[in-house]
Short mmCIF file of C-alpha atoms in Angstrom, two decimals:
data_model
loop_
_atom_site.label_atom_id
_atom_site.label_comp_id
_atom_site.label_asym_id
_atom_site.label_seq_id
_atom_site.Cartn_x
_atom_site.Cartn_y
_atom_site.Cartn_z
CA MET A 1 -15.32 -28.31 6.10
CA ASN A 2 -17.20 -25.18 7.05
CA LYS A 3 -15.58 -21.80 6.70
CA ILE A 4 -13.60 -20.52 9.63
CA ASN A 5 -14.16 -16.86 10.40
CA VAL A 6 -10.91 -14.99 10.85
CA TYR A 7 -10.91 -11.50 12.35
CA PHE A 8 -8.03 -9.05 11.98
CA VAL A 9 -8.53 -6.65 14.88
CA SER A 10 -6.64 -3.42 15.38
CA ASP A 11 -6.77 -0.12 17.23
CA GLY A 12 -5.52 1.47 13.99
CA THR A 13 -6.31 0.66 10.36
CA GLY A 14 -5.72 -3.06 10.74
CA LEU A 15 -3.48 -3.22 7.68
CA SER A 16 -0.49 -4.85 9.30
CA THR A 17 -2.63 -7.35 11.20
CA GLU A 18 -4.47 -8.24 8.02
CA GLN A 19 -1.37 -8.58 5.93
CA LEU A 20 0.65 -10.74 8.27
CA GLY A 21 -2.39 -12.80 9.24
CA LYS A 22 -3.13 -13.60 5.61
CA SER A 23 0.52 -14.44 4.91
CA ILE A 24 0.32 -16.94 7.75
CA LEU A 25 -3.04 -18.49 6.88
CA ILE A 26 -2.04 -18.92 3.23
CA GLN A 27 0.33 -21.55 4.60
CA PHE A 28 -2.75 -23.64 5.47
CA PRO A 29 -4.21 -24.16 1.99
CA ASP A 30 -6.55 -26.97 3.08
CA ILE A 31 -8.57 -24.78 5.39
CA ASN A 32 -11.35 -22.54 4.19
CA PHE A 33 -10.94 -19.15 5.88
CA LYS A 34 -13.30 -16.19 5.69
CA TYR A 35 -11.49 -12.92 6.45
CA LYS A 36 -12.83 -9.79 8.12
CA THR A 37 -10.76 -6.76 9.11
CA ILE A 38 -12.06 -4.67 12.01
CA PRO A 39 -10.17 -1.36 12.27
CA PHE A 40 -10.27 1.30 14.99
CA VAL A 41 -11.11 -0.93 17.95
CA ASN A 42 -9.94 1.76 20.33
CA THR A 43 -12.43 1.64 23.19
CA LEU A 44 -13.27 -1.03 25.76
CA GLN A 45 -16.86 -1.06 24.59
CA LYS A 46 -15.94 -1.80 20.98
CA ALA A 47 -13.58 -4.55 22.12
CA GLN A 48 -16.19 -6.15 24.37
CA THR A 49 -18.96 -5.98 21.76
CA LEU A 50 -16.77 -7.59 19.12
CA ALA A 51 -15.40 -10.30 21.42
CA LYS A 52 -18.95 -11.17 22.50
CA LYS A 53 -20.05 -11.52 18.89
CA ILE A 54 -17.07 -13.72 18.00
CA ASN A 55 -17.67 -15.88 21.07
CA LYS A 56 -20.96 -17.01 19.58
CA GLU A 57 -19.33 -18.33 16.41
CA PRO A 58 -17.75 -21.78 16.40
CA SER A 59 -14.00 -22.09 15.62
CA SER A 60 -13.38 -18.39 14.94
CA MET A 61 -9.83 -17.03 15.05
CA VAL A 62 -8.59 -13.56 15.95
CA PHE A 63 -5.29 -11.96 14.99
CA SER A 64 -4.78 -8.59 16.61
CA THR A 65 -2.34 -5.76 17.11
CA LEU A 66 -4.13 -4.18 20.08
CA ILE A 67 -1.54 -2.53 22.24
CA HIS A 68 -3.44 -1.83 25.49
CA ASP A 69 -4.08 -4.68 27.94
CA GLU A 70 -7.57 -3.38 28.64
CA LEU A 71 -8.60 -3.83 24.98
CA ASN A 72 -6.84 -7.19 24.75
CA ASP A 73 -8.55 -8.77 27.72
CA PRO A 74 -11.95 -9.38 26.07
CA PHE A 75 -10.18 -11.29 23.28
CA ASP A 76 -7.77 -13.16 25.54
CA SER A 77 -10.59 -14.34 27.75
CA GLY A 78 -12.82 -15.27 24.82
CA ASP A 79 -13.53 -18.87 23.87
CA PHE A 80 -11.58 -18.63 20.60
CA PHE A 81 -8.05 -18.66 19.20
CA HIS A 82 -6.38 -15.26 19.65
CA ILE A 83 -2.87 -14.15 18.80
CA ASN A 84 -1.66 -10.61 19.34
CA PHE A 85 1.24 -10.03 16.95
CA LEU A 86 2.58 -7.03 18.82
CA LYS A 87 2.36 -8.29 22.38
CA GLN A 88 4.15 -11.58 21.99
CA THR A 89 7.08 -10.02 20.18
CA ILE A 90 7.28 -7.05 22.53
CA LYS A 91 7.51 -9.47 25.44
CA GLN A 92 10.37 -11.30 23.77
CA ILE A 93 12.23 -8.06 23.10
CA GLU A 94 11.74 -6.96 26.69
CA ALA A 95 12.95 -10.30 28.01
CA ILE A 96 15.96 -10.70 25.76
CA LYS A 97 17.08 -7.18 24.94
CA LYS A 98 15.85 -5.53 28.17
CA PHE A 99 14.33 -2.58 26.27
CA LYS A 100 11.34 -0.89 27.97
CA PRO A 101 8.19 -0.41 25.88
CA VAL A 102 5.89 2.65 26.03
CA PRO A 103 2.58 1.37 24.63
CA THR A 104 1.07 3.63 21.97
CA MET A 105 -2.14 2.97 20.04
CA GLY A 106 -2.95 3.16 16.37
CA LEU A 107 0.54 2.84 14.97
CA ASP A 108 -0.02 0.07 12.48
CA TYR A 109 -0.83 2.20 9.48
CA ARG A 110 2.67 3.36 8.86
CA PHE A 111 3.76 0.83 6.30
CA GLY A 112 5.52 2.10 3.26
CA GLU A 113 6.36 5.28 5.09
CA THR A 114 10.00 5.17 4.21
CA ALA A 115 9.32 8.70 3.00
CA SER A 116 7.66 11.58 4.79
CA TYR A 117 4.04 12.45 4.12
CA GLU A 118 5.03 15.63 2.26
CA LYS A 119 7.43 13.72 0.04
CA ARG A 120 4.84 11.10 -0.81
CA ILE A 121 2.22 13.68 -1.75
CA THR A 122 4.66 15.66 -3.89
CA ALA A 123 5.74 12.42 -5.56
CA MET A 124 2.10 11.51 -6.25
CA ASP A 125 1.49 14.86 -7.93
CA PHE A 126 4.55 14.39 -10.12
CA THR A 127 3.65 10.82 -10.97
CA ILE A 128 0.06 11.49 -11.94
CA SER A 129 1.03 14.46 -14.10
CA SER A 130 3.80 12.37 -15.71
CA ASP A 131 1.64 9.36 -16.51
CA ASP A 132 1.62 7.84 -19.98
CA GLY A 133 4.34 9.97 -21.56
CA ASN A 134 3.09 13.31 -20.27
CA ASN A 135 5.41 16.08 -19.12
CA VAL A 136 8.55 14.66 -20.73
CA GLU A 137 10.19 18.03 -20.03
CA ARG A 138 10.12 17.23 -16.32
CA TYR A 139 12.03 13.96 -16.58
CA ASN A 140 15.04 15.65 -14.98
CA LYS A 141 12.97 15.68 -11.78
CA ALA A 142 12.04 11.99 -11.95
CA ASP A 143 13.60 9.39 -9.68
CA ILE A 144 12.52 6.58 -11.99
CA ILE A 145 11.15 6.45 -15.56
CA ILE A 146 9.23 3.27 -16.34
CA VAL A 147 9.05 2.23 -20.00
CA GLY A 148 7.09 -0.47 -21.76
CA VAL A 149 4.38 -1.05 -24.33
CA SER A 150 0.74 -0.36 -23.58
CA ARG A 151 -0.80 -2.44 -20.75
CA THR A 152 2.32 -3.86 -19.14
CA GLY A 153 1.40 -2.32 -15.77
CA LYS A 154 3.37 0.94 -15.92
CA THR A 155 0.75 3.14 -14.29
CA PRO A 156 -0.09 1.11 -11.16
CA VAL A 157 3.58 0.43 -10.51
CA SER A 158 4.44 4.14 -10.88
CA ILE A 159 1.65 5.15 -8.55
CA TYR A 160 2.57 2.51 -6.00
CA LEU A 161 6.20 3.65 -5.84
CA ALA A 162 5.09 7.27 -5.45
CA LEU A 163 2.51 6.61 -2.78
CA MET A 164 4.47 4.08 -0.76
CA ASN A 165 8.05 5.20 -1.19
CA GLY A 166 7.76 8.87 -2.08
CA LEU A 167 9.51 8.32 -5.41
CA ALA A 168 8.80 10.66 -8.34
CA VAL A 169 8.03 8.15 -11.08
CA ALA A 170 7.27 8.98 -14.69
CA ASN A 171 6.12 6.39 -17.20
CA TYR A 172 6.52 6.35 -20.95
CA PRO A 173 4.66 4.09 -23.38
CA LEU A 174 6.74 2.66 -26.22
CA VAL A 175 4.80 3.01 -29.47
CA ASP A 176 5.21 1.61 -32.97
CA SER A 177 7.51 4.29 -34.33
CA GLU A 178 10.04 3.85 -31.52
CA LEU A 179 9.81 0.09 -31.59
CA GLU A 180 10.31 -0.11 -35.35
CA SER A 181 13.22 2.32 -35.44
CA ARG A 182 14.95 0.38 -32.60
CA GLU A 183 15.76 3.74 -31.03
CA LEU A 184 14.76 5.21 -27.72
CA PRO A 185 13.54 8.79 -27.99
CA LYS A 186 16.17 11.40 -27.10
CA SER A 187 14.05 12.49 -24.11
CA LEU A 188 14.69 9.06 -22.56
CA GLN A 189 18.25 8.45 -23.71
CA GLN A 190 19.62 11.29 -21.62
CA PHE A 191 18.19 9.73 -18.45
CA LYS A 192 19.44 6.20 -18.96
CA ASN A 193 20.19 5.53 -15.30
CA LYS A 194 16.60 6.17 -14.31
CA LEU A 195 15.01 3.84 -16.84
CA PHE A 196 13.33 0.58 -15.93
CA GLY A 197 11.48 -1.64 -18.41
CA LEU A 198 8.35 -3.74 -18.02
CA THR A 199 7.55 -6.67 -20.23
CA ILE A 200 4.92 -9.41 -20.14
CA ALA A 201 4.06 -12.71 -21.85
CA PRO A 202 2.45 -11.97 -25.25
CA SER A 203 -0.51 -14.29 -24.56
CA ARG A 204 -1.28 -12.45 -21.31
CA LEU A 205 -0.92 -9.03 -22.95
CA GLN A 206 -3.29 -10.09 -25.72
CA GLU A 207 -5.84 -11.17 -23.11
CA ILE A 208 -5.56 -7.86 -21.26
CA ARG A 209 -5.82 -5.78 -24.41
CA GLU A 210 -8.78 -7.73 -25.74
CA LYS A 211 -10.76 -6.74 -22.68
CA ARG A 212 -10.13 -3.10 -23.48
CA ARG A 213 -10.45 -3.04 -27.23
CA SER A 214 -11.07 -6.26 -29.10
CA THR A 215 -11.12 -4.85 -32.62
CA GLY A 216 -8.27 -3.46 -34.73
CA LYS A 217 -4.64 -4.41 -34.47
CA TYR A 218 -4.23 -3.36 -30.81
CA ALA A 219 -4.94 -6.85 -29.45
CA SER A 220 -3.95 -8.92 -32.50
CA PRO A 221 -1.46 -11.76 -31.81
CA HIS A 222 0.91 -10.46 -34.45
CA GLN A 223 0.94 -6.90 -33.11
CA VAL A 224 1.30 -7.95 -29.49
CA GLN A 225 4.17 -10.33 -30.23
CA ALA A 226 6.01 -7.74 -32.32
CA GLU A 227 5.64 -5.03 -29.68
CA ILE A 228 6.95 -7.28 -26.91
CA ARG A 229 9.86 -8.53 -29.03
CA TYR A 230 10.90 -5.06 -30.11
CA SER A 231 10.56 -3.58 -26.62
CA GLU A 232 12.83 -6.28 -25.19
CA LEU A 233 15.31 -5.62 -27.99
CA LEU A 234 15.32 -1.96 -26.97
CA PHE A 235 15.84 -2.82 -23.28
CA ASN A 236 18.80 -5.00 -24.20
CA LYS A 237 20.27 -2.54 -26.68
CA TYR A 238 20.26 0.30 -24.14
CA ASP A 239 21.09 -1.87 -21.13
CA ILE A 240 17.83 -1.05 -19.40
CA PRO A 241 17.03 -3.39 -16.48
CA TYR A 242 13.60 -4.94 -16.98
CA ILE A 243 11.21 -7.40 -15.42
CA ASP A 244 8.49 -9.74 -16.68
CA THR A 245 5.23 -8.75 -14.99
CA THR A 246 3.15 -11.71 -16.19
CA SER A 247 2.61 -13.42 -12.89
CA ILE A 248 3.76 -11.04 -10.18
CA SER A 249 1.98 -8.35 -8.22
CA VAL A 250 2.36 -4.58 -8.30
CA GLU A 251 4.00 -4.78 -4.87
CA GLU A 252 6.53 -7.30 -6.07
CA ILE A 253 7.35 -5.40 -9.26
CA SER A 254 7.86 -2.25 -7.18
CA ALA A 255 10.16 -3.99 -4.71
CA SER A 256 12.20 -5.40 -7.62
CA ILE A 257 12.57 -1.98 -9.20
CA ARG A 258 13.78 -0.43 -5.95
CA THR A 259 16.15 -3.31 -5.41
CA ARG A 260 17.61 -3.12 -8.91
CA LEU A 261 17.81 0.66 -9.30
CA PHE A 262 18.84 1.59 -5.79
CA ASN A 263 20.92 -1.44 -4.87
CA ASN A 264 18.59 -2.37 -2.08
CA VAL A 265 20.27 -5.77 -2.09
CA ILE A 266 22.54 -7.98 -0.07
CA MET B 1 23.19 5.06 22.88
CA ASN B 2 24.40 3.88 19.50
CA LYS B 3 21.98 2.99 16.76
CA ILE B 4 20.75 -0.57 16.63
CA ASN B 5 20.59 -2.04 13.14
CA VAL B 6 17.27 -3.73 12.44
CA TYR B 7 16.86 -5.98 9.41
CA PHE B 8 13.50 -6.95 7.94
CA VAL B 9 14.26 -10.12 6.00
CA SER B 10 11.87 -11.85 3.65
CA ASP B 11 11.73 -14.36 0.81
CA GLY B 12 9.19 -12.03 -0.83
CA THR B 13 8.97 -8.23 -0.90
CA GLY B 14 9.50 -7.83 2.84
CA LEU B 15 6.54 -5.48 3.18
CA SER B 16 4.71 -7.36 5.91
CA THR B 17 7.89 -7.98 7.88
CA GLU B 18 8.82 -4.33 7.64
CA GLN B 19 5.41 -3.05 8.58
CA LEU B 20 4.81 -5.21 11.61
CA GLY B 21 8.42 -4.87 12.75
CA LYS B 22 8.17 -1.09 12.68
CA SER B 23 4.82 -1.14 14.51
CA ILE B 24 6.51 -3.15 17.23
CA LEU B 25 9.69 -1.12 17.52
CA ILE B 26 7.77 2.15 17.64
CA GLN B 27 6.67 0.91 21.07
CA PHE B 28 10.29 1.38 22.21
CA PRO B 29 10.68 5.14 21.69
CA ASP B 30 13.86 5.37 23.79
CA ILE B 31 15.88 3.15 21.49
CA ASN B 32 17.50 4.44 18.32
CA PHE B 33 16.81 1.94 15.53
CA LYS B 34 18.16 2.00 12.00
CA TYR B 35 15.94 0.04 9.62
CA LYS B 36 16.89 -1.93 6.53
CA THR B 37 14.55 -4.13 4.49
CA ILE B 38 16.10 -7.04 2.59
CA PRO B 39 13.63 -8.55 0.12
CA PHE B 40 13.88 -11.72 -1.98
CA VAL B 41 16.13 -13.74 0.35
CA ASN B 42 15.14 -16.92 -1.45
CA THR B 43 18.34 -18.96 -1.66
CA LEU B 44 20.55 -20.50 1.01
CA GLN B 45 23.50 -18.51 -0.26
CA LYS B 46 21.72 -15.17 0.15
CA ALA B 47 20.61 -16.15 3.64
CA GLN B 48 24.09 -17.21 4.70
CA THR B 49 25.79 -14.13 3.27
CA LEU B 50 23.36 -11.81 5.03
CA ALA B 51 23.49 -13.65 8.37
CA LYS B 52 27.29 -13.59 8.27
CA LYS B 53 27.29 -9.82 7.65
CA ILE B 54 24.82 -9.19 10.50
CA ASN B 55 26.84 -11.40 12.84
CA LYS B 56 29.68 -8.91 12.64
CA GLU B 57 27.53 -6.02 13.88
CA PRO B 58 26.97 -5.58 17.60
CA SER B 59 23.35 -5.70 18.92
CA SER B 60 21.66 -6.12 15.53
CA MET B 61 18.09 -7.44 15.37
CA VAL B 62 16.36 -9.44 12.63
CA PHE B 63 12.65 -9.76 12.01
CA SER B 64 11.84 -12.21 9.26
CA THR B 65 9.04 -13.97 7.43
CA LEU B 66 11.20 -16.70 5.87
CA ILE B 67 9.07 -19.78 5.49
CA HIS B 68 11.65 -22.51 4.76
CA ASP B 69 13.70 -23.96 7.63
CA GLU B 70 16.79 -24.04 5.45
CA LEU B 71 16.72 -20.26 4.96
CA ASN B 72 15.87 -19.67 8.61
CA ASP B 73 18.76 -21.64 10.05
CA PRO B 74 21.52 -19.10 9.31
CA PHE B 75 19.51 -16.47 11.20
CA ASP B 76 18.46 -18.73 14.06
CA SER B 77 22.03 -19.80 14.64
CA GLY B 78 23.41 -16.27 14.37
CA ASP B 79 24.64 -14.35 17.37
CA PHE B 80 21.80 -11.81 17.21
CA PHE B 81 18.14 -11.38 18.11
CA HIS B 82 15.89 -13.05 15.49
CA ILE B 83 12.14 -13.39 15.42
CA ASN B 84 10.31 -15.06 12.56
CA PHE B 85 6.78 -13.68 12.53
CA LEU B 86 5.37 -16.50 10.42
CA LYS B 87 6.98 -19.48 12.11
CA GLN B 88 6.04 -18.76 15.68
CA THR B 89 2.39 -18.18 14.84
CA ILE B 90 2.20 -21.15 12.48
CA LYS B 91 3.49 -23.36 15.28
CA GLN B 92 0.81 -22.05 17.62
CA ILE B 93 -1.92 -22.67 15.04
CA GLU B 94 -0.63 -26.19 14.44
CA ALA B 95 -0.51 -26.93 18.15
CA ILE B 96 -3.88 -25.46 19.12
CA LYS B 97 -6.04 -25.82 16.02
CA LYS B 98 -4.34 -28.96 14.60
CA PHE B 99 -4.25 -27.48 11.07
CA LYS B 100 -1.41 -28.76 8.85
CA PRO B 101 0.73 -26.13 7.07
CA VAL B 102 2.12 -26.44 3.53
CA PRO B 103 5.06 -23.99 3.48
CA THR B 104 5.05 -21.68 0.47
CA MET B 105 7.58 -18.91 -0.22
CA GLY B 106 7.13 -15.31 -1.25
CA LEU B 107 3.58 -14.82 -0.10
CA ASP B 108 4.01 -11.66 1.92
CA TYR B 109 3.27 -9.17 -0.82
CA ARG B 110 -0.44 -9.77 -0.91
CA PHE B 111 -1.58 -7.05 1.39
CA GLY B 112 -4.48 -4.96 0.32
CA GLU B 113 -5.51 -7.65 -2.14
CA THR B 114 -9.06 -7.76 -1.00
CA ALA B 115 -9.75 -7.34 -4.69
CA SER B 116 -8.40 -9.29 -7.64
CA TYR B 117 -5.53 -7.95 -9.71
CA GLU B 118 -7.85 -7.25 -12.67
CA LYS B 119 -10.23 -5.33 -10.48
CA ARG B 120 -7.46 -3.22 -8.98
CA ILE B 121 -6.03 -2.31 -12.37
CA THR B 122 -9.44 -1.43 -13.80
CA ALA B 123 -10.13 0.66 -10.70
CA MET B 124 -6.80 2.47 -11.11
CA ASP B 125 -7.62 3.37 -14.70
CA PHE B 126 -10.99 4.74 -13.64
CA THR B 127 -9.54 6.65 -10.73
CA ILE B 128 -6.73 8.31 -12.65
CA SER B 129 -9.06 9.35 -15.46
CA SER B 130 -11.58 10.66 -12.91
CA ASP B 131 -9.09 12.71 -10.90
CA ASP B 132 -9.80 16.33 -10.05
CA GLY B 133 -13.32 16.58 -11.44
CA ASN B 134 -12.63 14.86 -14.75
CA ASN B 135 -15.09 12.50 -16.42
CA VAL B 136 -18.09 13.55 -14.38
CA GLU B 137 -20.23 11.65 -16.88
CA ARG B 138 -18.78 8.39 -15.55
CA TYR B 139 -19.79 8.94 -11.93
CA ASN B 140 -22.45 6.27 -12.31
CA LYS B 141 -19.56 3.79 -12.46
CA ALA B 142 -17.81 5.11 -9.35
CA ASP B 143 -17.85 3.24 -6.04
CA ILE B 144 -16.88 6.39 -4.15
CA ILE B 145 -16.73 10.10 -5.02
CA ILE B 146 -14.43 12.11 -2.77
CA VAL B 147 -15.16 15.82 -2.44
CA GLY B 148 -13.25 18.64 -0.82
CA VAL B 149 -11.45 21.89 -1.56
CA SER B 150 -8.05 21.96 -3.23
CA ARG B 151 -5.22 20.21 -1.32
CA THR B 152 -7.20 18.27 1.24
CA GLY B 153 -5.66 14.97 0.05
CA LYS B 154 -8.34 13.79 -2.38
CA THR B 155 -5.98 12.39 -5.02
CA PRO B 156 -3.71 10.20 -2.88
CA VAL B 157 -6.68 8.82 -0.98
CA SER B 158 -8.53 8.03 -4.22
CA ILE B 159 -5.49 6.31 -5.68
CA TYR B 160 -4.86 4.36 -2.52
CA LEU B 161 -8.41 3.00 -2.40
CA ALA B 162 -8.20 2.01 -6.06
CA LEU B 163 -4.82 0.34 -5.83
CA MET B 164 -5.33 -1.43 -2.53
CA ASN B 165 -9.02 -2.20 -2.51
CA GLY B 166 -9.97 -2.21 -6.18
CA LEU B 167 -12.50 0.58 -5.64
CA ALA B 168 -13.36 2.91 -8.52
CA VAL B 169 -12.89 6.30 -6.86
CA ALA B 170 -13.57 9.67 -8.48
CA ASN B 171 -12.65 12.93 -6.83
CA TYR B 172 -14.21 16.33 -7.26
CA PRO B 173 -12.70 19.64 -6.13
CA LEU B 174 -15.14 22.12 -4.59
CA VAL B 175 -14.49 25.56 -6.04
CA ASP B 176 -15.62 29.07 -5.18
CA SER B 177 -18.83 29.08 -7.18
CA GLU B 178 -20.15 25.92 -5.52
CA LEU B 179 -18.99 26.99 -2.09
CA GLU B 180 -20.61 30.41 -2.34
CA SER B 181 -23.90 29.16 -3.72
CA ARG B 182 -24.09 26.55 -0.90
CA GLU B 183 -25.17 24.04 -3.52
CA LEU B 184 -23.59 20.83 -4.69
CA PRO B 185 -23.48 20.51 -8.46
CA LYS B 186 -26.25 18.34 -9.91
CA SER B 187 -23.65 15.85 -11.13
CA LEU B 188 -22.86 15.07 -7.48
CA GLN B 189 -26.33 15.38 -5.96
CA GLN B 190 -27.63 12.36 -7.85
CA PHE B 191 -24.92 10.14 -6.34
CA LYS B 192 -25.34 11.20 -2.74
CA ASN B 193 -24.68 7.75 -1.27
CA LYS B 194 -21.24 7.59 -2.84
CA LEU B 195 -20.00 10.94 -1.56
CA PHE B 196 -17.35 11.34 1.10
CA GLY B 197 -15.91 14.69 2.19
CA LEU B 198 -12.38 15.64 3.23
CA THR B 199 -11.61 18.64 5.36
CA ILE B 200 -8.48 19.91 7.10
CA ALA B 201 -7.42 22.54 9.64
CA PRO B 202 -7.21 25.96 7.90
CA SER B 203 -3.70 26.62 9.24
CA ARG B 204 -2.44 23.34 7.81
CA LEU B 205 -4.13 23.93 4.46
CA GLN B 206 -2.58 27.37 4.26
CA GLU B 207 0.85 25.86 4.89
CA ILE B 208 0.35 23.25 2.16
CA ARG B 209 -0.96 25.75 -0.37
CA GLU B 210 1.83 28.23 0.31
CA LYS B 211 4.34 25.64 -0.76
CA ARG B 212 2.59 25.32 -4.09
CA ARG B 213 1.69 28.89 -4.87
CA SER B 214 2.45 31.57 -2.34
CA THR B 215 1.02 34.54 -4.25
CA GLY B 216 -2.60 35.45 -4.97
CA LYS B 217 -5.59 34.52 -2.88
CA TYR B 218 -5.06 30.71 -3.16
CA ALA B 219 -3.10 30.49 0.09
CA SER B 220 -4.44 33.58 1.86
CA PRO B 221 -5.78 33.01 5.39
CA HIS B 222 -9.12 34.55 4.51
CA GLN B 223 -9.61 32.42 1.39
CA VAL B 224 -8.53 29.18 3.09
CA GLN B 225 -10.78 29.74 6.09
CA ALA B 226 -13.77 30.58 3.92
CA GLU B 227 -13.29 27.54 1.69
CA ILE B 228 -13.04 25.18 4.64
CA ARG B 229 -16.04 26.70 6.40
CA TYR B 230 -18.23 26.59 3.30
CA SER B 231 -17.17 23.06 2.38
CA GLU B 232 -18.11 21.80 5.84
CA LEU B 233 -21.42 23.63 5.56
CA LEU B 234 -22.03 21.76 2.31
CA PHE B 235 -21.12 18.41 3.86
CA ASN B 236 -23.56 19.04 6.70
CA LYS B 237 -26.33 20.36 4.47
CA TYR B 238 -26.23 17.29 2.21
CA ASP B 239 -25.48 14.80 4.99
CA ILE B 240 -22.15 13.81 3.49
CA PRO B 241 -19.90 11.89 5.89
CA TYR B 242 -16.53 13.61 6.18
CA ILE B 243 -13.23 13.40 7.96
CA ASP B 244 -10.56 15.83 9.10
CA THR B 245 -7.29 14.85 7.42
CA THR B 246 -5.02 17.24 9.33
CA SER B 247 -3.05 14.71 11.31
CA ILE B 248 -3.85 11.31 9.87
CA SER B 249 -2.26 9.28 7.10
CA VAL B 250 -3.59 8.32 3.68
CA GLU B 251 -3.96 4.74 4.94
CA GLU B 252 -6.01 5.85 7.91
CA ILE B 253 -8.25 8.14 5.87
CA SER B 254 -8.86 5.29 3.42
CA ALA B 255 -9.73 2.83 6.18
CA SER B 256 -12.17 5.38 7.65
CA ILE B 257 -13.88 5.90 4.32
CA ARG B 258 -14.34 2.17 3.78
CA THR B 259 -15.61 1.79 7.31
CA ARG B 260 -18.12 4.62 7.02
CA LEU B 261 -19.38 4.00 3.49
CA PHE B 262 -19.45 0.22 3.50
CA ASN B 263 -20.32 -0.40 7.13
CA ASN B 264 -17.07 -2.17 7.73
CA VAL B 265 -17.75 -1.71 11.44
CA ILE B 266 -18.57 -3.65 14.53
#
């Protein structure tokens, strides 16, 4: 079957349209979709030009979050499948809950903004300057301290939590001396409630490390297995919650950490 | 009016549910919503417990992306407003396009994954090590080089593009000597096609800088105005596309940069 062009169309960044649209289309694994996100469709001319282009392609699909009727019309009257995620739900809310909407454009970029812009930027500064064991003396200001051996994903997870949730996240790499002594450094012990561990399957870690540095003991099977084993021993000894990152995404690891540390649970 | 509890419920991280739900409810500015995201609702017991709890609250609303009927039922049969963003669209696709779905749980964390996991992690490493003018010698490996004076938002935007889009992004702070000479450093001039400038309203920059360091010339009105004026002169002189970050989010700045540099446009 030929590829089906799928357009995520938005008057803002298009992120929410894209994300939900992909979550939906993943449920149709037999179909070959080709995705394209079109942000900032905020004038009638842009909407008409795009709809005209899509009209010429066979079987195309459009998922949108356009809020104004005027910009929607070219897509609704096009000869292709179009679903507006905002409109259909807003209509249901109006009908059932009797709330009155006040349409506002460009609001779909706000995901992750559980924290204010200021807080996120301050958290980012903290997190970058506290990457990879730096600035241990500022751990009292951290919301979370992520620990784990080299290449378990500490940095991207820290950055994600800072950027998306405004959390000040430090990360600390466990090295041979700590692993062999079976002791956490004093700098970490005093902040036990903030600690979260990352682990990973040894075979996967070996693969990741080999790409970075294939010689020396860094990526050797023996070294990798010992580091993982000892780090998990440490997590258990100090009652540090931890997660296996082998087959899950940065987003999922981050959500798990928030859930576990901040009781964001049922 | 009392607050209305809104639950974003998901068998995955809940990010897409939360984001789209908020985009929708923002369209009802007169109603006072209180948001709560409940991730990883992946067993019948969790679904039942949560639905039972929500049933006791008056006027609560649930937006979900639960893919399995079994987990949906407790919410559908509850005495509250429930919309499942996935289900209703999947049904429309089935009806109109005749595609057959294969329901799969936990897929809503994939946003931003226009790049593979490997690529995103490699990009993150590059971006963190190339923050704030570091590693100029590696600019040949950058996809984008963001330039601007101190505190225009270069770092969070760089990190966002790396994490979400797998782009290797360096950022370079313009300092007095470059601004006064009206010349870009040679290290930047040779990569003209990769450059993107950030600017900001002087009053806003002053406010941001004062929070960091209120003494000395760093946050003085004269200094801030001169830096902004000279940086914009540089952008114009070298034909560098740039954007004013005063009132837009990191997500929006990032989408604009991708659109402008990579022709992600209509």
